[in-house]
Short mmCIF file of C-alpha atoms and ligand atoms in Angstrom, two decimals:
data_model
loop_
_atom_site.label_atom_id
_atom_site.label_comp_id
_atom_site.label_asym_id
_atom_site.label_seq_id
_atom_site.Cartn_x
_atom_site.Cartn_y
_atom_site.Cartn_z
CA UNK K 1 12.81 11.92 -17.39
CA UNK K 2 16.16 11.28 -19.66
CA UNK K 3 16.61 7.86 -18.75
CA UNK K 4 20.83 8.66 -19.90
CA UNK K 5 20.88 10.66 -16.98
CA UNK K 6 18.44 8.34 -14.23
CA UNK K 7 19.69 5.29 -11.52
CA UNK K 8 18.43 2.99 -12.65
CA UNK K 9 20.23 -0.39 -11.87
CA UNK K 10 19.07 -2.79 -14.08
CA UNK K 11 20.27 -5.91 -13.33
CA UNK K 12 21.07 -8.50 -16.46
CA UNK K 13 21.05 -11.83 -14.63
CA UNK K 14 18.41 -12.80 -13.12
CA UNK K 15 18.77 -12.37 -8.86
CA UNK K 16 19.88 -15.63 -7.42
CA UNK K 17 18.07 -14.97 -4.15
CA UNK K 18 14.24 -13.87 -5.21
CA UNK K 19 12.28 -17.32 -4.79
CA UNK K 20 8.66 -15.01 -6.00
CA UNK K 21 7.96 -13.22 -8.99
CA UNK K 22 7.54 -9.30 -7.20
CA UNK K 23 11.09 -10.39 -5.64
CA UNK K 24 12.88 -11.21 -8.50
CA UNK K 25 11.26 -8.27 -10.78
CA UNK K 26 11.89 -5.20 -8.25
CA UNK K 27 15.60 -6.25 -7.65
CA UNK K 28 16.26 -6.96 -12.11
CA UNK K 29 14.48 -3.50 -12.53
CA UNK K 30 16.97 -1.63 -9.46
CA UNK K 31 13.32 -0.71 -7.73
CA UNK K 32 15.07 -1.70 -4.37
CA UNK K 33 18.57 -2.19 -2.88
CA UNK K 34 18.70 -4.74 0.38
CA UNK K 35 21.51 -3.03 3.21
CA UNK K 36 20.91 -5.60 5.51
CA UNK K 37 18.42 -8.23 6.33
CA UNK K 38 15.06 -7.24 5.78
CA UNK K 39 16.06 -3.48 5.11
CA UNK K 40 15.85 -2.00 1.69
CA UNK K 41 16.53 1.30 -0.08
CA UNK K 42 13.98 2.42 -2.68
CA UNK K 43 15.64 3.53 -5.75
CA UNK K 44 14.31 5.80 -7.93
CA UNK K 45 11.98 3.25 -9.85
CA UNK K 46 10.35 1.48 -6.53
CA UNK K 47 10.02 5.08 -4.99
CA UNK K 48 8.52 6.65 -7.86
CA UNK K 49 5.82 4.12 -8.03
CA UNK K 50 5.86 4.16 -3.43
CA UNK K 51 4.72 7.48 -3.90
CA UNK K 52 1.74 7.00 -6.67
CA UNK K 53 0.77 3.95 -3.86
CA UNK K 54 1.11 6.28 -0.66
CA UNK K 55 -0.63 9.98 -3.16
CA UNK K 56 -3.65 7.82 -3.27
CA UNK K 57 -4.38 6.16 -0.14
CA UNK K 58 -3.84 9.63 1.60
CA UNK K 59 -5.74 10.71 -0.72
CA UNK K 60 -8.60 8.40 0.72
CA UNK K 61 -8.27 8.75 3.79
CA UNK K 62 -8.25 12.95 3.62
CA UNK K 63 -12.04 11.58 1.71
CA UNK K 64 -13.21 9.34 4.06
CA UNK K 65 -12.06 12.69 6.92
CA UNK K 66 -9.48 11.52 8.46
CA UNK K 67 -6.97 14.11 9.36
CA UNK K 68 -2.31 13.13 8.66
CA UNK K 69 -0.21 14.52 10.86
CA UNK K 70 3.24 12.64 11.42
CA UNK K 71 4.71 11.32 14.39
CA UNK K 72 8.70 10.05 15.04
CA UNK K 73 10.12 6.42 14.66
CA UNK K 74 11.78 5.97 18.17
CA UNK K 75 9.56 6.22 20.35
CA UNK K 76 10.64 6.62 24.20
CA UNK K 77 9.33 3.14 26.22
CA UNK K 78 7.72 4.75 29.18
CA UNK K 79 5.10 5.39 27.33
CA UNK K 80 4.80 1.29 26.32
CA UNK K 81 4.74 0.99 29.97
CA UNK K 82 1.56 2.15 30.78
CA UNK K 83 -0.29 0.33 28.21
CA UNK K 84 1.53 -3.10 29.60
CA UNK K 85 3.01 -3.80 26.23
CA UNK K 86 5.85 -2.79 26.70
CA UNK K 87 6.47 -6.86 28.45
CA UNK K 88 4.12 -8.12 26.16
CA UNK K 89 5.38 -7.16 22.73
CA UNK K 90 7.80 -9.69 22.48
CA UNK K 91 12.05 -10.01 20.64
CA UNK K 92 10.12 -8.52 17.88
CA UNK K 93 10.82 -4.83 19.77
CA UNK K 94 13.50 -3.62 18.54
CA UNK K 95 15.16 -1.95 21.84
CA UNK K 96 17.42 0.72 22.00
CA UNK K 97 19.41 2.96 25.37
CA UNK K 98 20.08 6.49 24.68
CA UNK K 99 23.64 8.48 25.54
CA UNK K 100 21.32 8.98 29.49
CA UNK K 101 21.20 5.40 29.26
CA UNK K 102 16.99 5.65 28.60
CA UNK K 103 15.34 2.78 26.79
CA UNK K 104 13.87 3.76 24.05
CA UNK K 105 11.71 1.51 20.40
CA UNK K 106 11.82 1.73 17.52
CA UNK K 107 7.95 1.91 17.38
CA UNK K 108 6.80 -1.34 15.96
CA UNK K 109 2.82 -0.06 16.05
CA UNK K 110 1.53 4.01 17.26
CA UNK K 111 -1.26 3.33 19.76
CA UNK K 112 0.56 4.45 23.37
CA UNK K 113 2.09 7.27 20.59
CA UNK K 114 -1.37 9.34 19.20
CA UNK K 115 -2.85 7.61 22.47
CA UNK K 116 -0.67 10.57 23.83
CA UNK K 117 -1.25 13.07 21.84
CA UNK K 118 -5.07 12.95 22.10
CA UNK K 119 -4.71 13.08 25.65
CA UNK K 120 -2.66 15.65 25.94
CA UNK K 121 -5.43 17.67 23.59
CA UNK K 122 -8.72 16.71 23.79
CA UNK K 123 -10.97 17.11 26.49
CA UNK K 124 -14.37 17.56 25.31
CA UNK K 125 -16.60 14.84 23.58
CA UNK K 126 -17.71 17.84 20.89
CA UNK K 127 -13.62 17.35 19.63
CA UNK K 128 -14.69 14.28 18.93
CA UNK K 129 -15.13 11.98 16.58
CA UNK K 130 -10.86 12.15 15.34
CA UNK K 131 -8.90 9.87 13.45
CA UNK K 132 -5.13 11.43 12.80
CA UNK K 133 -3.18 9.33 10.71
CA UNK K 134 0.29 8.83 9.31
CA UNK K 135 2.67 6.96 7.28
CA UNK K 136 5.96 6.24 8.70
CA UNK K 137 8.29 4.37 9.23
CA UNK K 138 7.95 0.93 11.44
CA UNK K 139 10.42 -1.60 12.26
CA UNK K 140 9.39 -5.40 13.42
CA UNK K 141 12.12 -7.79 14.47
CA UNK K 142 10.76 -10.00 12.55
CA UNK K 143 12.07 -13.65 12.97
CA UNK K 144 12.12 -14.39 9.76
CA UNK K 145 11.68 -11.53 6.82
CA UNK K 146 11.15 -12.80 2.88
CA UNK K 147 10.80 -12.25 -0.59
CA UNK K 148 11.99 -8.62 -0.32
CA UNK K 149 9.74 -6.16 0.93
CA UNK K 150 6.75 -8.30 1.42
CA UNK K 151 7.82 -8.94 4.68
CA UNK K 152 10.36 -6.96 5.87
CA UNK K 153 11.80 -5.78 8.68
CA UNK K 154 11.71 -2.28 8.76
CA UNK K 155 9.03 -1.51 6.31
CA UNK K 156 6.08 1.64 5.69
CA UNK K 157 2.96 1.33 7.39
CA UNK K 158 0.02 3.81 6.93
CA UNK K 159 -1.58 3.54 10.70
CA UNK K 160 -4.68 5.44 11.26
CA UNK K 161 -6.30 5.88 14.65
CA UNK K 162 -9.13 7.05 15.17
CA UNK K 163 -11.17 8.09 18.80
CA UNK K 164 -15.04 8.84 19.83
CA UNK K 165 -17.28 8.55 22.51
CA UNK K 166 -19.09 5.77 23.16
CA UNK K 167 -19.25 2.34 21.36
CA UNK K 168 -21.54 3.31 18.29
CA UNK K 169 -19.40 6.07 17.09
CA UNK K 170 -15.68 3.77 16.97
CA UNK K 171 -18.71 1.94 14.98
CA UNK K 172 -18.51 4.18 12.12
CA UNK K 173 -15.35 4.66 12.12
CA UNK K 174 -14.74 1.81 11.41
CA UNK K 175 -17.37 1.68 8.52
CA UNK K 176 -14.74 4.78 6.74
CA UNK K 177 -11.92 3.18 7.20
CA UNK K 178 -14.30 -0.51 5.99
CA UNK K 179 -15.33 1.88 2.55
CA UNK K 180 -11.86 4.17 2.77
CA UNK K 181 -10.13 1.03 2.39
CA UNK K 182 -12.46 -0.96 -0.72
CA UNK K 183 -11.67 2.40 -2.44
CA UNK K 184 -8.10 2.79 -1.62
CA UNK K 185 -7.05 -0.96 -2.87
CA UNK K 186 -9.09 -1.09 -6.04
CA UNK K 187 -7.92 2.10 -7.79
CA UNK K 188 -4.13 -0.42 -7.54
CA UNK K 189 -6.07 -2.44 -9.33
CA UNK K 190 -6.65 -5.23 -6.82
CA UNK K 191 -9.41 -6.54 -5.18
CA UNK K 192 -8.89 -6.48 -1.41
CA UNK K 193 -11.66 -9.22 0.15
CA UNK K 194 -12.04 -7.75 3.81
CA UNK K 195 -11.12 -10.95 6.24
CA UNK K 196 -12.44 -11.75 9.63
CA UNK K 197 -8.89 -12.11 11.35
CA UNK K 198 -7.15 -12.46 15.05
CA UNK K 199 -6.18 -9.47 16.62
CA UNK K 200 -2.85 -10.20 17.72
CA UNK K 201 -0.61 -8.22 19.31
CA UNK K 202 -2.53 -4.71 18.75
CA UNK K 203 -5.81 -6.71 20.44
CA UNK K 204 -9.82 -6.12 20.68
CA UNK K 205 -12.21 -8.50 19.27
CA UNK K 206 -13.00 -6.49 16.47
CA UNK K 207 -11.39 -7.57 13.39
CA UNK K 208 -9.97 -8.10 9.53
CA UNK K 209 -7.56 -8.29 7.47
CA UNK K 210 -8.07 -6.93 3.66
CA UNK K 211 -6.66 -9.89 1.13
CA UNK K 212 -5.33 -9.90 -2.33
CA UNK K 213 -5.36 -13.34 -3.43
CA UNK K 214 -1.85 -14.74 -5.04
CA UNK K 215 -0.69 -17.89 -5.20
CA UNK K 216 2.60 -16.49 -3.35
CA UNK K 217 0.88 -15.49 -0.29
CA UNK K 218 1.79 -16.29 2.53
CA UNK K 219 -1.89 -16.82 4.18
CA UNK K 220 -4.62 -19.72 4.15
CA UNK K 221 -7.63 -18.13 3.37
CA UNK K 222 -10.74 -19.20 2.69
CA UNK K 223 -14.14 -17.05 1.32
CA UNK K 224 -17.17 -16.92 -0.98
CA UNK K 225 -16.66 -16.69 -4.52
CA UNK K 226 -19.04 -13.56 -4.84
CA UNK K 227 -16.65 -11.17 -3.16
CA UNK K 228 -15.32 -10.86 -6.73
CA UNK K 229 -17.66 -9.61 -8.13
CA UNK K 230 -19.06 -6.87 -5.37
CA UNK K 231 -19.25 -3.61 -6.44
CA UNK K 232 -16.57 -0.89 -5.06
CA UNK K 233 -18.09 2.43 -2.85
CA UNK K 234 -17.97 4.51 -5.76
CA UNK K 235 -16.96 8.23 -5.63
CA UNK K 236 -19.72 9.48 -4.63
CA UNK K 237 -19.87 7.15 -1.23
CA UNK K 238 -20.57 10.11 1.24
CA UNK K 239 -18.21 9.05 4.29
CA UNK K 240 -20.83 11.08 7.21
CA UNK K 241 -24.04 8.61 6.22
CA UNK K 242 -23.69 6.28 9.12
CA UNK K 243 -26.77 3.67 7.13
CA UNK K 244 -25.14 4.20 3.55
CA UNK K 245 -21.70 2.43 5.91
CA UNK K 246 -23.13 0.23 7.23
CA UNK K 247 -24.55 -1.00 3.63
CA UNK K 248 -21.00 -0.83 2.53
CA UNK K 249 -20.15 -2.79 6.01
CA UNK K 250 -22.76 -5.22 5.43
CA UNK K 251 -22.93 -6.66 2.59
CA UNK K 252 -18.58 -6.85 1.84
CA UNK K 253 -19.66 -9.28 5.60
CA UNK K 254 -22.18 -11.00 4.68
CA UNK K 255 -21.09 -14.08 3.40
CA UNK K 256 -18.23 -16.32 5.04
CA UNK K 257 -13.99 -14.36 4.40
CA UNK K 258 -11.94 -16.12 7.54
CA UNK K 259 -7.61 -15.89 7.48
CA UNK K 260 -6.77 -19.75 8.60
CA UNK K 261 -6.32 -18.12 12.67
CA UNK K 262 -10.25 -17.68 11.94
CA UNK K 263 -11.64 -19.96 9.70
CA UNK K 264 -14.01 -22.52 11.14
CA UNK K 265 -15.02 -25.38 9.12
CA UNK K 266 -17.85 -25.54 9.44
CA UNK K 267 -19.27 -22.13 8.60
CA UNK K 268 -17.04 -22.89 5.46
CA UNK K 269 -18.94 -27.11 4.25
CA UNK K 270 -22.40 -24.63 4.77
CA UNK K 271 -21.16 -22.67 1.34
CA UNK K 272 -22.46 -24.02 -1.64
CA UNK K 273 -19.22 -26.13 -2.23
CA UNK K 274 -18.97 -24.33 -5.78
CA UNK K 275 -19.03 -21.49 -4.59
CA UNK K 276 -15.94 -22.34 -1.98
CA UNK K 277 -12.71 -20.35 -2.34
CA UNK K 278 -9.38 -22.08 -0.54
CA UNK K 279 -6.29 -19.96 -1.82
CA UNK K 280 -3.20 -18.08 -0.63
CA UNK K 281 -3.70 -14.85 0.25
CA UNK K 282 -1.42 -11.04 0.69
CA UNK K 283 -2.25 -8.72 3.47
CA UNK K 284 -2.05 -5.41 2.14
CA UNK K 285 -4.49 -3.68 4.96
CA UNK K 286 -5.88 -4.94 9.03
CA UNK K 287 -8.22 -3.24 10.60
CA UNK K 288 -8.71 -3.47 14.44
CA UNK K 289 -11.62 -2.25 16.80
CA UNK K 290 -10.59 -2.37 20.62
CA UNK K 291 -12.33 0.31 22.69
CA UNK K 292 -11.29 0.35 25.05
CA UNK K 293 -7.72 -1.10 26.13
CA UNK K 294 -5.50 1.65 25.15
CA UNK K 295 -7.30 5.38 26.40
CA UNK K 296 -8.43 3.58 30.17
CA UNK K 297 -4.56 1.79 30.64
CA UNK K 298 -3.70 5.67 29.69
CA UNK K 299 -5.94 7.40 31.18
CA UNK K 300 -7.37 9.62 27.45
CA UNK K 301 -10.64 10.76 28.65
CA UNK K 302 -13.54 13.54 27.37
CA UNK K 303 -16.09 15.15 28.75
CA UNK K 304 -19.97 13.68 27.91
CA UNK K 305 -22.74 15.47 27.19
CA UNK K 306 -23.77 13.76 30.94
CA UNK K 307 -20.94 15.88 32.33
CA UNK K 308 -19.40 12.47 33.73
CA UNK K 309 -16.41 11.33 31.95
CA UNK K 310 -15.74 8.62 29.10
CA UNK K 311 -12.34 6.43 28.25
CA UNK K 312 -12.45 6.72 24.54
CA UNK K 313 -13.30 3.81 21.92
CA UNK K 314 -10.62 3.55 19.76
CA UNK K 315 -9.79 2.28 16.51
CA UNK K 316 -6.53 1.24 14.64
CA UNK K 317 -6.30 1.04 10.66
CA UNK K 318 -2.95 -0.23 9.09
CA UNK K 319 -1.82 -0.05 5.29
CA UNK K 320 1.14 -1.19 4.09
CA UNK K 321 2.75 0.60 0.98
CA UNK K 322 5.38 -1.20 0.48
CA UNK K 323 4.00 -4.88 0.45
CA UNK K 324 1.69 -3.26 -1.84
CA UNK K 325 4.10 -2.49 -4.58
CA UNK K 326 5.65 -6.56 -4.81
CA UNK K 327 1.14 -7.20 -4.12
CA UNK K 328 0.87 -5.48 -6.74
CA UNK K 329 3.63 -7.07 -9.03
CA UNK K 330 2.30 -10.52 -8.02
CA UNK K 331 -1.01 -9.39 -9.23
CA UNK K 332 0.40 -7.99 -12.25
CA UNK K 333 3.02 -9.41 -14.36
CA UNK K 334 3.99 -11.20 -17.29
CA UNK K 335 6.56 -13.04 -18.35
CA UNK K 336 8.85 -10.31 -20.01
CA UNK K 337 8.21 -7.75 -16.56
CA UNK K 338 6.03 -5.68 -14.54
CA UNK K 339 2.28 -5.07 -16.22
CA UNK K 340 1.97 -1.46 -13.87
CA UNK K 341 -1.68 -0.70 -13.44
CA UNK K 342 -1.52 3.47 -14.79
CA UNK K 343 -2.30 4.28 -12.26
CA UNK K 344 0.69 3.63 -9.41
CA UNK K 345 3.01 3.23 -12.78
CA UNK K 346 6.43 5.52 -12.54
CA UNK K 347 6.24 6.91 -15.87
CA UNK K 348 3.35 7.48 -17.28
CA UNK K 349 4.17 6.61 -21.06
CA UNK K 350 8.35 5.74 -22.32
CA UNK K 351 9.89 7.60 -25.25
CA UNK K 352 11.69 4.48 -27.54
CA UNK K 353 14.63 5.66 -29.67
CA UNK K 354 15.10 3.63 -31.32
CA UNK K 355 18.32 5.14 -33.18
CA UNK K 356 19.95 7.38 -30.40
CA UNK K 357 22.40 10.23 -32.68
CA UNK K 358 19.95 9.92 -35.77
CA UNK K 359 18.68 13.58 -36.66
CA UNK K 360 15.19 12.62 -37.55
CA UNK K 361 14.70 10.44 -34.82
CA UNK K 362 15.95 12.33 -32.15
CA UNK K 363 14.19 14.95 -33.05
CA UNK K 364 11.00 13.86 -33.23
CA UNK K 365 11.13 11.63 -29.84
CA UNK K 366 12.74 15.30 -28.29
CA UNK K 367 8.67 16.82 -29.25
CA UNK K 368 7.13 13.99 -28.01
CA UNK K 369 9.10 14.01 -24.24
CA UNK K 370 8.73 17.75 -24.51
CA UNK K 371 4.74 17.96 -25.65
CA UNK K 372 3.56 14.94 -23.25
CA UNK K 373 5.86 16.56 -21.02
CA UNK K 374 3.98 20.07 -21.19
CA UNK K 375 0.84 18.18 -20.80
CA UNK K 376 1.23 17.29 -17.27
CA UNK K 377 2.54 13.78 -18.63
CA UNK K 378 5.75 11.89 -16.71
CA UNK K 379 7.81 10.86 -19.60
CA UNK K 380 10.67 8.97 -19.69
CA UNK K 381 12.83 9.28 -23.03
CA UNK K 382 15.68 6.31 -23.57
CA UNK K 383 17.73 8.34 -25.28
CA UNK K 384 20.56 5.88 -24.12
CA UNK K 385 23.20 4.80 -26.77
CA UNK K 386 21.99 1.14 -27.61
CA UNK K 387 20.77 -1.31 -29.89
CA UNK K 388 16.78 -1.27 -30.02
CA UNK K 389 16.51 -5.13 -28.87
CA UNK K 390 17.81 -3.66 -26.17
CA UNK K 391 15.02 -0.39 -25.20
CA UNK K 392 12.66 -2.77 -25.92
CA UNK K 393 13.66 -5.72 -23.78
CA UNK K 394 13.70 -2.41 -21.46
CA UNK K 395 10.70 -1.33 -21.63
CA UNK K 396 8.62 -4.66 -20.99
CA UNK K 397 10.97 -5.01 -18.01
CA UNK K 398 10.11 -1.71 -15.91
CA UNK K 399 6.59 -2.57 -16.78
CA UNK K 400 5.52 1.72 -17.76
CA UNK K 401 1.69 1.46 -19.20
CA UNK K 402 2.45 3.37 -23.03
CA UNK K 403 5.78 2.37 -25.09
CA UNK K 404 6.12 5.39 -27.95
CA UNK K 405 8.27 4.16 -30.14
CA UNK K 406 10.25 6.31 -33.20
CA UNK K 407 12.43 4.95 -35.36
CA UNK K 408 14.43 5.60 -38.79
CA UNK K 409 12.23 3.75 -40.82
CA UNK K 410 8.02 5.18 -40.06
CA UNK K 411 9.96 8.52 -38.62
CA UNK K 412 10.96 8.93 -42.47
CA UNK K 413 6.80 9.07 -42.94
CA UNK K 414 6.61 11.05 -40.05
CA UNK K 415 4.79 7.96 -38.06
CA UNK K 416 5.35 6.20 -34.71
CA UNK K 417 4.11 3.62 -33.58
CA UNK K 418 2.46 2.73 -30.25
CA UNK K 419 2.26 -0.08 -28.30
CA UNK K 420 -0.30 -0.85 -25.53
CA UNK K 421 2.15 -2.81 -22.54
CA UNK K 422 -0.72 -4.51 -21.28
CA UNK K 423 -2.06 -5.84 -23.97
CA UNK K 424 1.19 -5.77 -26.33
CA UNK K 425 -0.83 -3.71 -28.88
CA UNK K 426 1.07 -1.88 -31.85
CA UNK K 427 -0.36 1.25 -33.87
CA UNK K 428 1.13 3.08 -36.15
CA UNK K 429 0.08 6.77 -37.13
CA UNK K 430 1.51 10.46 -36.74
CA UNK K 431 3.71 12.51 -34.20
CA UNK K 432 0.13 14.26 -33.49
CA UNK K 433 -1.61 11.97 -33.97
CA UNK K 434 0.06 9.62 -31.08
CA UNK K 435 0.80 12.80 -28.96
CA UNK K 436 -3.07 14.09 -28.99
CA UNK K 437 -3.91 10.27 -28.64
CA UNK K 438 -2.15 9.58 -25.47
CA UNK K 439 -3.01 13.17 -24.38
CA UNK K 440 -7.25 12.12 -24.78
CA UNK K 441 -6.90 9.06 -22.63
CA UNK K 442 -4.10 10.27 -19.82
C1 P5A R 1 -2.64 -1.00 12.65
C2 P5A R 1 -2.56 0.54 12.34
C3 P5A R 1 -1.33 -2.75 13.29
O1 P5A R 1 0.19 -2.33 12.88
N1 P5A R 1 -1.83 -0.61 14.52
C4 P5A R 1 -1.14 0.06 13.80
C5 P5A R 1 -2.60 -2.20 13.82
N2 P5A R 1 -1.22 -4.13 12.39
S1 P5A R 1 -0.13 -4.35 11.23
O2 P5A R 1 -2.03 -5.48 10.84
O3 P5A R 1 0.12 -4.68 12.26
O4 P5A R 1 -0.13 -4.29 10.65
C6 P5A R 1 -0.72 -3.48 9.27
C7 P5A R 1 0.20 -3.63 8.03
O5 P5A R 1 1.25 -2.96 7.77
C8 P5A R 1 1.65 -4.48 7.20
N3 P5A R 1 3.07 -5.28 7.84
C9 P5A R 1 4.35 -5.33 6.92
N4 P5A R 1 4.58 -5.11 5.89
C10 P5A R 1 5.81 -5.52 5.49
N5 P5A R 1 6.59 -5.89 5.84
C11 P5A R 1 5.80 -5.91 7.06
N6 P5A R 1 6.84 -6.89 7.95
C12 P5A R 1 4.38 -6.02 7.68
N7 P5A R 1 3.72 -5.68 8.85
C13 P5A R 1 3.04 -5.25 8.73
C14 P5A R 1 0.68 -5.38 6.49
O6 P5A R 1 -0.03 -4.87 5.16
C15 P5A R 1 -0.32 -5.36 7.93
O7 P5A R 1 -1.93 -5.10 7.09
#
């Protein structure tokens, strides 16, 4: 992508309305634009990062055995009347009437709709277990939308729903998602700690929130320091191995960890003082087991091996991609801007042409741009007619992991500089060596 042809409306001033660093940086770099309270456009730079986040979520959901579909944002009120949540949900639900005066709503979550899909097709235990997910916009008319896309009214959610014959099966489904979540967040450079949590309007009695520790987080959390060192399940994890997944769940729930709603002061005080961590955190995921709450109310039953009908045991599992993007920025930035982990960076590298219009600089930039592009790199070429200083500042601000700096003096010797955004380390080498090094370390 040539920056001269990209759309990246960088703001010169720090936006006054932004209270936390991620919100400030997302506005400054032109990642998002507020359209109305709690409702955002994802501009091209932001959309690239969001797509990378979604791709990782999707890969790990698929790896764990979940199957993707896509449900609509608008739902009929009737479904919610069946479960009893139409009245229970309160003012967070945006209620709409269509031209026939039929009550509709903009979905805040999809338990009812997926239960309807399930009951329409699945009739036998032989078709279980099943886990269906989608990545779709939700709307919750939050009283206090704030911090940009961290707590917005319209937001993206990955929501998965599991169906099993009995509690035992459902617990395995829960453990699958539990392990998949640990892997998902780790791949984005985050350490998410599963904490016992309140189930709120979703219901049930088994639930964990996945929390990233951050001073700007909205939740007050309490946990054991051991969580900072626990191993993340590897690529070789077998999601059909019931005992293996139970062992991962047991390990990651073996120490005290709770959000303020579930906090047990006495149990926390039983942890050695030096091991106690009391901090603030951002909830990036939340998983629930709620048994037959929806299946009983909505008649989602299957024929079991005993020839009898059983209401299926269900769980639901959410991740907030549009919240994860600012959460990652909260965890990874410095005074100059964002520092993207490689896995979700909007570009793999940025080439900075220090003197656009200079034949040697332009030529070298084009060579590097096309060679890296051909090697599968997603490269941003800063070909604008601007001061070198401004280009350096932009590259640091948008946080692309590697900068390739092409200036008239070094290119006269056939050399360029590679700068690592995270460490600030710079290395001078020939054009060819730079290309080879980048390709080798991709
Ligand atoms: C689980 C999946 C549910 O809705 N039903 C389907 C369950 N859970 S939840 O905890 O309410 O939400 C899941 C995740 O969505 C993100 N999220 C938000 N992101 C941005 N702005 C919001 N207002 C918002 N509300 C929820 C969070 O990451 C949450 O963990």
